[in-house]
Structures are given as structure tokens and as C-alpha cells.
Amino acid sequence: MGNNVVITIGREFGSGGREIGKKVADRLGIKFYDKELLQEAAKESGFCREIFENQDEKPTNSFLYSLVMDTYSINGYSSAPFLDMPLNHKVFLAQFETIKKIAEKESCVIVGRCADYALAENPNCINVFIHADKEFRTKRVAAELQVNESKAKDAIQKKDKQRASYYNYYTSKKWGDSRSYHLTLDSSALGIDKCVEMILQYRALYLMK
Amino acid sequence: MGNNVVITIGREFGSGGREIGKKVADRLGIKFYDKELLQEAAKESGFCREIFENQDEKPTNSFLYSLVMDTYSINGYSSAPFLDMPLNHKVFLAQFETIKKIAEKESCVIVGRCADYALAENPNCINVFIHADKEFRTKRVAAELQVNESKAKDAIQKKDKQRASYYNYYTSKKWGDSRSYHLTLDSSALGIDKCVEMILQYRALYLMK
């Protein structure tokens, strides 16, 4: 496994967790995985990219959709051992394996995707969660999606519910509970760039041992 | 209110949160409040110290005890406005007021006592939560209380239940949830002294704004 350090970042929607992760990766000169990770998983497992993107961090909620997708995957997009599992599970397992392979290969930052759980057995992991108050997130989401604050609030509620549901379904831990992570930070209290500093400081202290 | 910075620390039993808080206070040359806070509260409210120590961070669970204690307090240990409230509430309100007064007066570290909630309106507060895995805590508690690991585990479960119950009862937040704090740390992953460094680093970044 070598001395790779993998930083995983869970985050509330609009908290800036993705931006923080990207900046940490840039500062350290290491790779950053988000959608890119999904694409790599898609390549390795033989799924087409489109299915992955639709399934990204959505909990299992449609039996019919799974059936259709299973039929679809039987027609040449899936591999045999996955045939009797709902599609979400296949996507999850493929991501899970990809995350593990990446962590063996290199230091990196991975955002979302239950990466902390996929790497539970990896001792060189720093699991971070970023959250922020509603006002901070509403403003960020409204600006990013170019919608009004009411629509931004709806998006936040929906996205967080999806993420919590995905995390709680696939892991044995609880999304957002401090005890699921090594370090959690409120980006609305400290600001994006100082959260980056805190994560770098944690990593430096961690490597000192 | 001036430029006092108050660091509040919530903690799982055996996580070393108290030790971390004491070290942070020592490094900064500021006061540390734990039992001492209770004594000050006792002095200010006219309660006797013994009652405070028995009631410390226990949720309301015995109506009979409250009745007996109310009678006791009527006999000269309480002040009139508190007479029709259960004793726990009186203790809580007295601590609450004391915490607010201290925060106006000086920079300090306060461990437990829902201090983060008492100071919710204070903008110069850093709310920290320290947790650790079961193994780390069991060893610490067994050594500290000089009991075997099985008894240490029982003590941890009981104490954490009490603390969660006290916090969730008196505040509008959830004990241990990352979103109740600005910074949370796993002391079993990082170690006591590096948690101290992380809190000092947070404070330094916070003061930079």
C-alpha cells in the first residue's frame, strides 16, 4: 500500500466541500476525484458512462427502473457476476473497487461516493466532512445554479436527503455524525480557504507520527 | 463583549476531551472550566456545592428526587424565582447564566455543560467536539478508573447516554452530530497532543479574519 495518504471528503450540498477538496489536492499536487472517479469506474467495469452519471449517489428507490436497467445491462453492458443484483449495487461495488485500486496506487482527494467506507481497511486515510449553515449554503447554491433562494433551499434539502440516504444505506455509519469522520469543519464559520488550511494541518500532523 | 474567545469542548467519555481542553487552556494561558464552573455557579446562585455535583449533566429522570430536592432547597438553599421548577432546570439555568457571565469577562475553555448552547448568541465562540473509537476509550477509562475493560465499557455506555440525553434535552441540537459544532476531531486517530495543535490552529485561523 506504500505511504499514500488518501483524503476523503463528505459534504453537505452547498457547503463548498468539493471546492475545498479541489484546493487541498492542488496545494498537495495530488489527484482529485469526483465525477472523474465515476468515469474511471465506468471504464473498468464495462458500464457505460451514462448509467453511472444517472445513478450517482441516488439510493435504491425504483424496483422497476432496476429491472429495466438489468435488462439493459444484460444486453451487453454488464459482466456476468453482477446479473442478479440491482443496478445501484453494481454501480456501488464498481466504485468501491475503483476507489480501493486508486488508493493503492497514489495519494489523492476523493469527494463523496462513500469513499471513507470503501477505504475503511486502509490505515492511511483521513476522512473529512464539511458542513455549513443554511444561509451560507443557500447563497452559494443560488449563485451557482442561478436560481432564487427558495429554489436553492429546495435543492439543498433534496440533495442532502439523497446523500444521507446513499451513505446510510451503503455504510454502517451515519452521514454527518462526527463519529463517522476524523475531522469535521463548518465552512460557514471558518471560510473555504481556512478549511483548506485546517485539512493540510491535519495531514501534516498525521504524517508526523 | 470585547475580544474574548471562548472554546467550548463537548466530548465522548474517555476520549480525552477534558485533557485536551486543559492543555489548550494552558498553552493559551487562559482559564479552564469544568467542575470549577459548577462551583462558581453554586456560589452565584446560592445552591450548595453538593447538589450541583450530584446533578451534573444528568437528565431529568426522577420526579421523586426532584420533589425531595425542592423541599431541601426551600429550606434555605434556593432563591424564590426557582421554587416551582424541577431542580435540574434550576441547576441548568444557573450554569447557563454563569457561562454567559464568564464569556463576557474573559477568554477561556469550557468543557461540557452545553456551554456551546449557552453561548449560541456569542459570536466569539469556537465549539469543538472530541470523540474516539471504543478501544482507545476503553483503555483510557480502565486505566483511569482502575477497573477491567468490561466495567470500563459499561461506564462509557452509561456516561455517553447521560451526556447525549442532557445535551439533546437542553439544546436544540444533537450531541455528537458534526453540525452541532465548528470543529470535531477523533482523538484516537490523531492523539491527544495533536488534537490540541488542531484546536490552536483553528483559533489562530479564526482570529486572522
Coordinates of C-alpha atoms in Angstrom, one line a residue:
Chain A
M1 CA 0.0 0.0 0.0
G2 CA 3.0 2.3 0.5
N3 CA 2.8 5.7 2.0
N4 CA -0.1 7.1 0.0
V5 CA -2.4 9.3 2.0
V6 CA -6.0 9.5 0.8
I7 CA -8.2 12.3 1.9
T8 CA -11.9 11.6 1.6
I9 CA -14.4 14.4 1.8
G10 CA -18.1 14.1 2.6
R11 CA -20.1 17.3 2.4
E12 CA -23.4 19.0 2.8
F13 CA -24.7 20.4 -0.5
G14 CA -23.6 24.0 -1.0
S15 CA -21.0 23.8 1.8
G16 CA -18.1 24.1 -0.5
G17 CA -16.7 20.7 0.3
R18 CA -15.9 20.0 -3.4
E19 CA -14.1 23.3 -3.8
I20 CA -12.2 22.6 -0.5
G21 CA -11.2 19.2 -1.7
K22 CA -10.0 20.5 -5.1
K23 CA -7.9 23.2 -3.4
V24 CA -6.4 20.7 -1.0
A25 CA -5.5 18.4 -3.9
D26 CA -4.0 21.4 -5.9
R27 CA -1.9 22.5 -2.9
L28 CA -0.5 19.0 -2.4
G29 CA -0.1 18.4 -6.1
I30 CA -2.2 15.2 -5.9
K31 CA -5.2 14.0 -7.9
F32 CA -8.7 15.0 -7.2
Y33 CA -11.6 12.5 -7.8
D34 CA -15.2 13.4 -8.2
K35 CA -17.1 12.8 -11.5
E36 CA -13.7 11.7 -12.8
L37 CA -13.8 8.7 -10.4
L38 CA -17.1 7.6 -11.8
Q39 CA -15.7 7.7 -15.3
E40 CA -12.8 5.6 -14.3
A41 CA -15.1 3.1 -12.6
A42 CA -17.2 3.0 -15.7
K43 CA -14.2 2.2 -17.8
E44 CA -13.0 -0.5 -15.5
S45 CA -16.4 -2.3 -15.0
G46 CA -17.6 -2.0 -18.6
F47 CA -20.7 0.0 -17.7
C48 CA -21.4 2.9 -20.0
R49 CA -20.8 6.4 -18.5
E50 CA -24.4 7.5 -18.9
I51 CA -25.8 4.9 -16.5
F52 CA -23.2 5.9 -13.9
E53 CA -24.0 9.5 -14.1
N54 CA -27.7 8.9 -13.6
Q55 CA -27.1 6.6 -10.7
D56 CA -24.6 8.8 -8.9
E57 CA -25.4 8.9 -5.2
K58 CA -29.1 8.0 -5.5
P59 CA -30.5 5.5 -3.1
T60 CA -32.2 2.4 -4.3
N61 CA -35.8 3.6 -4.9
S62 CA -37.2 2.1 -8.1
F63 CA -37.6 -1.6 -8.5
L64 CA -39.0 -1.1 -12.0
Y65 CA -36.0 1.1 -13.0
S66 CA -33.6 -1.5 -11.6
L67 CA -35.4 -4.2 -13.7
V68 CA -35.2 -2.2 -16.9
M69 CA -31.6 -1.4 -16.2
D70 CA -30.9 -5.0 -15.5
T71 CA -32.3 -6.0 -18.9
Y72 CA -30.3 -3.2 -20.4
S73 CA -27.1 -4.4 -18.8
I74 CA -27.8 -7.9 -19.8
N75 CA -27.7 -6.7 -23.4
G76 CA -24.0 -6.2 -23.3
Y77 CA -23.2 -3.5 -20.8
S78 CA -22.6 -5.6 -17.6
S79 CA -20.4 -8.5 -16.6
A80 CA -21.9 -11.9 -15.5
P81 CA -21.3 -11.9 -11.7
F82 CA -23.5 -8.7 -11.4
L83 CA -26.5 -10.1 -13.1
D84 CA -28.7 -10.9 -10.1
M85 CA -28.0 -7.6 -8.2
P86 CA -30.0 -4.4 -8.5
L87 CA -28.1 -1.8 -10.7
N88 CA -27.3 0.5 -7.8
H89 CA -25.4 -2.2 -6.0
K90 CA -23.4 -2.9 -9.2
V91 CA -22.5 0.8 -9.5
F92 CA -21.6 0.9 -5.8
L93 CA -19.4 -2.2 -6.0
A94 CA -17.7 -1.0 -9.1
Q95 CA -16.9 2.4 -7.5
F96 CA -15.9 0.7 -4.3
E97 CA -13.3 -1.4 -6.2
T98 CA -12.1 1.5 -8.2
I99 CA -11.6 3.6 -5.0
K100 CA -9.6 0.9 -3.4
K101 CA -7.4 0.5 -6.5
I102 CA -6.8 4.2 -6.7
A103 CA -5.9 4.4 -3.0
E104 CA -3.3 1.6 -3.5
K105 CA -1.7 3.5 -6.4
E106 CA -1.5 7.1 -5.3
S107 CA -2.2 9.9 -2.8
C108 CA -5.4 11.7 -3.7
V109 CA -8.5 13.5 -2.6
I110 CA -11.9 11.8 -3.2
V111 CA -15.1 13.7 -2.8
G112 CA -18.3 11.8 -1.8
R113 CA -19.0 8.2 -3.1
C114 CA -18.8 6.7 0.5
A115 CA -15.0 6.7 -0.2
D116 CA -14.4 6.7 3.6
Y117 CA -16.3 3.4 3.9
A118 CA -14.7 1.9 0.8
L119 CA -11.3 2.6 2.4
A120 CA -12.3 1.5 6.0
E121 CA -9.5 -1.0 6.0
N122 CA -6.9 1.4 4.6
P123 CA -4.9 2.9 7.6
N124 CA -3.6 5.9 5.6
C125 CA -6.9 7.6 5.2
I126 CA -8.1 11.0 6.5
N127 CA -11.9 11.2 6.5
V128 CA -13.3 14.7 6.5
F129 CA -16.8 16.1 6.5
I130 CA -17.7 19.7 5.6
H131 CA -21.0 21.3 6.6
A132 CA -22.3 24.9 6.8
D133 CA -25.3 26.8 8.0
K134 CA -28.4 27.2 5.8
E135 CA -27.8 30.8 4.9
F136 CA -24.2 30.3 3.6
R137 CA -25.3 27.3 1.6
T138 CA -28.4 28.9 0.2
K139 CA -26.4 31.9 -1.1
R140 CA -23.8 29.6 -2.7
V141 CA -26.3 27.3 -4.3
A142 CA -28.5 30.2 -5.6
A143 CA -25.4 31.8 -7.2
E144 CA -24.1 28.5 -8.6
L145 CA -27.3 27.2 -10.1
Q146 CA -28.6 30.7 -10.9
V147 CA -31.9 30.2 -9.1
N148 CA -33.7 32.2 -6.4
E149 CA -33.2 31.4 -2.7
S150 CA -36.4 29.4 -2.4
K151 CA -35.3 27.0 -5.2
A152 CA -31.8 26.8 -3.7
K153 CA -33.3 25.7 -0.4
D154 CA -35.3 23.0 -2.1
A155 CA -32.3 21.8 -3.9
I156 CA -30.3 21.7 -0.7
Q157 CA -32.9 19.7 1.1
K158 CA -33.3 17.2 -1.8
K159 CA -29.6 16.7 -2.3
D160 CA -28.7 16.3 1.4
K161 CA -31.5 13.8 1.7
Q162 CA -30.1 11.8 -1.2
R163 CA -26.6 11.9 0.1
A164 CA -27.6 10.9 3.6
S165 CA -29.8 8.1 2.3
Y166 CA -27.0 6.8 0.0
Y167 CA -24.4 6.9 2.8
N168 CA -26.6 5.4 5.4
Y169 CA -27.8 2.7 3.1
Y170 CA -24.3 1.6 1.9
T171 CA -22.2 2.1 5.0
S172 CA -22.5 1.1 8.6
K173 CA -22.1 4.7 9.7
K174 CA -24.3 7.8 9.9
W175 CA -23.9 10.7 7.4
G176 CA -22.9 13.9 9.1
D177 CA -22.3 12.3 12.5
S178 CA -18.9 13.4 13.8
R179 CA -18.1 9.8 14.8
S180 CA -18.1 8.8 11.1
Y181 CA -15.1 11.1 10.3
H182 CA -11.7 12.0 11.6
L183 CA -12.2 15.7 11.1
T184 CA -15.3 17.8 10.5
L185 CA -15.5 21.5 9.8
D186 CA -18.1 24.2 9.5
S187 CA -17.2 26.1 6.3
S188 CA -19.6 28.9 7.1
A189 CA -17.8 29.7 10.3
L190 CA -14.3 29.4 9.1
G191 CA -14.5 30.1 5.3
I192 CA -13.4 27.9 2.4
D193 CA -9.7 28.8 2.4
K194 CA -9.2 28.3 6.1
C195 CA -10.9 24.9 5.9
V196 CA -8.2 24.0 3.3
E197 CA -5.5 25.1 5.8
M198 CA -7.1 23.0 8.6
I199 CA -7.1 19.9 6.4
L200 CA -3.5 20.5 5.4
Q201 CA -2.6 21.0 9.0
Y202 CA -4.3 17.7 10.0
R203 CA -2.4 15.9 7.2
A204 CA 0.9 17.4 8.4
L205 CA 0.3 16.4 12.0
Y206 CA -0.9 12.9 10.9
L207 CA 2.3 12.4 8.9
M208 CA 4.5 13.4 11.8
K209 CA 3.8 10.2 13.7
Chain B
M1 CA -18.2 41.6 24.9
G2 CA -14.7 42.6 23.8
N3 CA -12.4 40.2 22.0
N4 CA -12.6 37.2 24.3
V5 CA -12.6 33.9 22.5
V6 CA -14.3 31.1 24.3
I7 CA -13.5 27.5 23.3
T8 CA -16.2 25.0 24.3
I9 CA -15.5 21.3 24.2
G10 CA -18.1 18.5 24.1
R11 CA -16.6 15.0 24.4
E12 CA -17.3 11.3 24.5
F13 CA -16.4 9.7 27.8
G14 CA -12.8 8.5 27.7
S15 CA -11.9 10.4 24.5
G16 CA -9.5 12.7 26.4
G17 CA -11.7 15.8 25.6
R18 CA -11.1 17.2 29.1
E19 CA -7.3 16.7 28.9
I20 CA -7.3 18.3 25.5
G21 CA -9.3 21.3 26.8
K22 CA -6.9 21.7 29.8
K23 CA -3.9 21.6 27.6
V24 CA -5.4 24.2 25.2
A25 CA -6.1 26.5 28.1
D26 CA -2.6 26.1 29.5
R27 CA -1.0 26.8 26.1
L28 CA -3.0 29.9 25.7
G29 CA -2.7 31.0 29.4
I30 CA -6.4 31.2 29.8
K31 CA -8.8 29.7 32.4
F32 CA -10.2 26.2 32.1
Y33 CA -13.7 25.5 33.4
D34 CA -15.0 22.1 34.3
K35 CA -16.0 21.3 37.9
E36 CA -14.7 24.7 38.8
L37 CA -17.5 26.2 36.7
L38 CA -20.1 24.3 38.7
Q39 CA -18.6 25.7 41.9
E40 CA -18.7 29.2 40.7
A41 CA -22.3 28.7 39.6
A42 CA -23.1 27.3 43.0
K43 CA -21.6 30.4 44.7
E44 CA -23.5 32.8 42.5
S45 CA -26.9 31.1 42.7
G46 CA -26.8 30.2 46.4
F47 CA -27.1 26.5 45.8
C48 CA -24.8 24.3 47.9
R49 CA -22.0 22.6 46.0
E50 CA -23.1 19.1 46.9
I51 CA -26.4 19.4 45.0
F52 CA -24.6 20.7 41.9
E53 CA -22.2 17.9 41.9
N54 CA -24.9 15.3 42.1
Q55 CA -26.9 16.9 39.4
D56 CA -24.1 17.4 37.0
E57 CA -25.1 16.5 33.4
K58 CA -27.8 14.1 34.5
P59 CA -31.1 14.3 32.6
T60 CA -34.3 14.8 34.4
N61 CA -35.4 11.3 35.4
S62 CA -36.7 11.2 38.9
F63 CA -39.8 13.2 39.8
L64 CA -39.5 12.0 43.4
Y65 CA -35.9 13.1 43.7
S66 CA -36.8 16.5 42.3
L67 CA -39.6 16.8 44.9
V68 CA -37.2 15.9 47.7
M69 CA -34.6 18.3 46.4
D70 CA -37.2 21.0 46.0
T71 CA -38.1 20.6 49.7
Y72 CA -34.4 20.7 50.5
S73 CA -33.9 23.8 48.5
I74 CA -36.9 25.5 50.1
N75 CA -35.2 25.0 53.5
G76 CA -32.7 27.8 52.7
Y77 CA -30.6 26.7 49.8
S78 CA -32.5 28.2 46.9
S79 CA -33.8 31.6 45.8
A80 CA -37.5 32.4 45.3
P81 CA -37.9 32.6 41.5
F82 CA -36.7 29.0 41.1
L83 CA -39.2 27.4 43.5
D84 CA -41.7 26.0 41.0
M85 CA -39.1 24.4 38.6
P86 CA -37.6 21.0 38.8
L87 CA -34.1 21.1 40.4
N88 CA -32.3 20.1 37.2
H89 CA -33.7 23.1 35.4
K90 CA -32.5 25.4 38.2
V91 CA -29.1 23.9 38.0
F92 CA -29.1 24.3 34.2
L93 CA -30.2 27.9 34.3
A94 CA -27.7 28.8 37.0
Q95 CA -24.9 27.3 34.9
F96 CA -26.2 28.9 31.8
E97 CA -26.1 32.3 33.4
T98 CA -22.6 31.7 34.9
I99 CA -21.2 30.6 31.5
K100 CA -22.6 33.7 29.8
K101 CA -21.0 35.9 32.5
I102 CA -17.7 34.2 32.3
A103 CA -17.6 34.5 28.5
E104 CA -18.2 38.3 28.8
K105 CA -15.4 38.6 31.2
E106 CA -12.5 36.5 29.8
S107 CA -11.2 34.1 27.2
C108 CA -11.5 30.6 28.5
V109 CA -12.0 26.9 27.7
I110 CA -15.2 25.3 29.0
V111 CA -15.7 21.5 28.9
G112 CA -19.3 20.1 28.7
R113 CA -22.3 21.8 30.4
C114 CA -23.9 22.6 27.0
A115 CA -21.7 25.6 27.0
D116 CA -21.9 25.9 23.2
Y117 CA -25.7 26.3 23.5
A118 CA -25.4 28.7 26.4
L119 CA -23.2 30.9 24.2
A120 CA -25.2 30.4 21.0
E121 CA -25.6 34.2 20.7
N122 CA -21.9 34.9 21.4
P123 CA -20.0 35.4 18.1
N124 CA -16.6 34.7 19.6
C125 CA -17.1 31.1 20.3
I126 CA -15.3 28.0 18.9
N127 CA -17.4 24.9 19.6
V128 CA -15.4 21.7 19.5
F129 CA -16.4 18.0 19.9
I130 CA -13.9 15.2 20.7
H131 CA -14.7 11.6 20.0
A132 CA -12.6 8.4 19.8
D133 CA -13.0 4.7 19.0
K134 CA -14.2 2.2 21.6
E135 CA -10.8 0.6 22.0
F136 CA -9.0 3.8 22.8
R137 CA -11.6 4.9 25.2
T138 CA -11.9 1.6 27.0
K139 CA -8.2 1.5 27.7
R140 CA -8.2 5.1 29.0
V141 CA -11.2 4.6 31.2
A142 CA -10.0 1.2 32.5
A143 CA -6.6 2.9 33.5
E144 CA -8.2 6.0 34.9
L145 CA -10.9 4.3 37.0
Q146 CA -8.7 1.2 37.7
V147 CA -11.4 -1.2 36.5
N148 CA -11.4 -4.1 34.0
E149 CA -12.3 -3.5 30.3
S150 CA -15.8 -4.8 30.7
K151 CA -16.6 -2.3 33.5
A152 CA -14.9 0.4 31.5
K153 CA -17.2 -0.3 28.6
D154 CA -20.3 -0.2 30.8
A155 CA -19.1 3.2 32.2
I156 CA -18.6 4.6 28.7
Q157 CA -22.0 3.5 27.6
K158 CA -23.7 4.9 30.7
K159 CA -21.8 8.2 30.6
D160 CA -22.3 8.8 26.9
K161 CA -26.0 8.1 27.2
Q162 CA -26.2 10.6 30.1
R163 CA -24.3 13.3 28.2
A164 CA -26.3 12.8 25.0
S165 CA -29.6 12.9 26.9
Y166 CA -28.6 16.0 28.8
Y167 CA -27.4 17.8 25.6
N168 CA -30.4 16.8 23.5
Y169 CA -32.8 17.7 26.3
Y170 CA -31.5 21.2 26.9
T171 CA -30.3 22.3 23.5
S172 CA -32.0 22.4 20.1
K173 CA -29.0 20.5 18.7
K174 CA -27.9 16.8 18.6
W175 CA -25.0 15.6 20.7
G176 CA -22.1 14.3 18.5
D177 CA -23.6 15.4 15.2
S178 CA -21.0 17.3 13.3
R179 CA -23.5 20.1 12.5
S180 CA -23.7 21.0 16.2
Y181 CA -20.0 22.1 16.3
H182 CA -17.4 24.1 14.4
L183 CA -14.7 21.5 14.6
T184 CA -14.8 17.8 15.6
L185 CA -11.8 15.5 16.0
D186 CA -11.2 11.8 16.5
S187 CA -8.6 11.7 19.3
S188 CA -7.9 8.0 18.8
A189 CA -6.8 8.7 15.2
L190 CA -4.7 11.8 15.8
G191 CA -3.7 11.5 19.5
I192 CA -4.3 13.9 22.4
D193 CA -1.5 16.4 21.7
K194 CA -2.2 16.7 18.0
C195 CA -5.8 17.5 18.8
V196 CA -4.5 20.3 21.0
E197 CA -2.5 21.6 18.0
M198 CA -5.5 21.4 15.7
I199 CA -7.7 23.5 18.1
L200 CA -4.9 26.1 18.5
Q201 CA -4.6 26.2 14.7
Y202 CA -8.3 26.7 14.3
R203 CA -8.2 29.5 16.8
A204 CA -5.3 31.2 15.0
L205 CA -7.1 31.0 11.7
Y206 CA -10.3 32.2 13.3
L207 CA -8.6 35.2 14.7
M208 CA -7.0 36.1 11.4
K209 CA -10.2 37.3 9.9

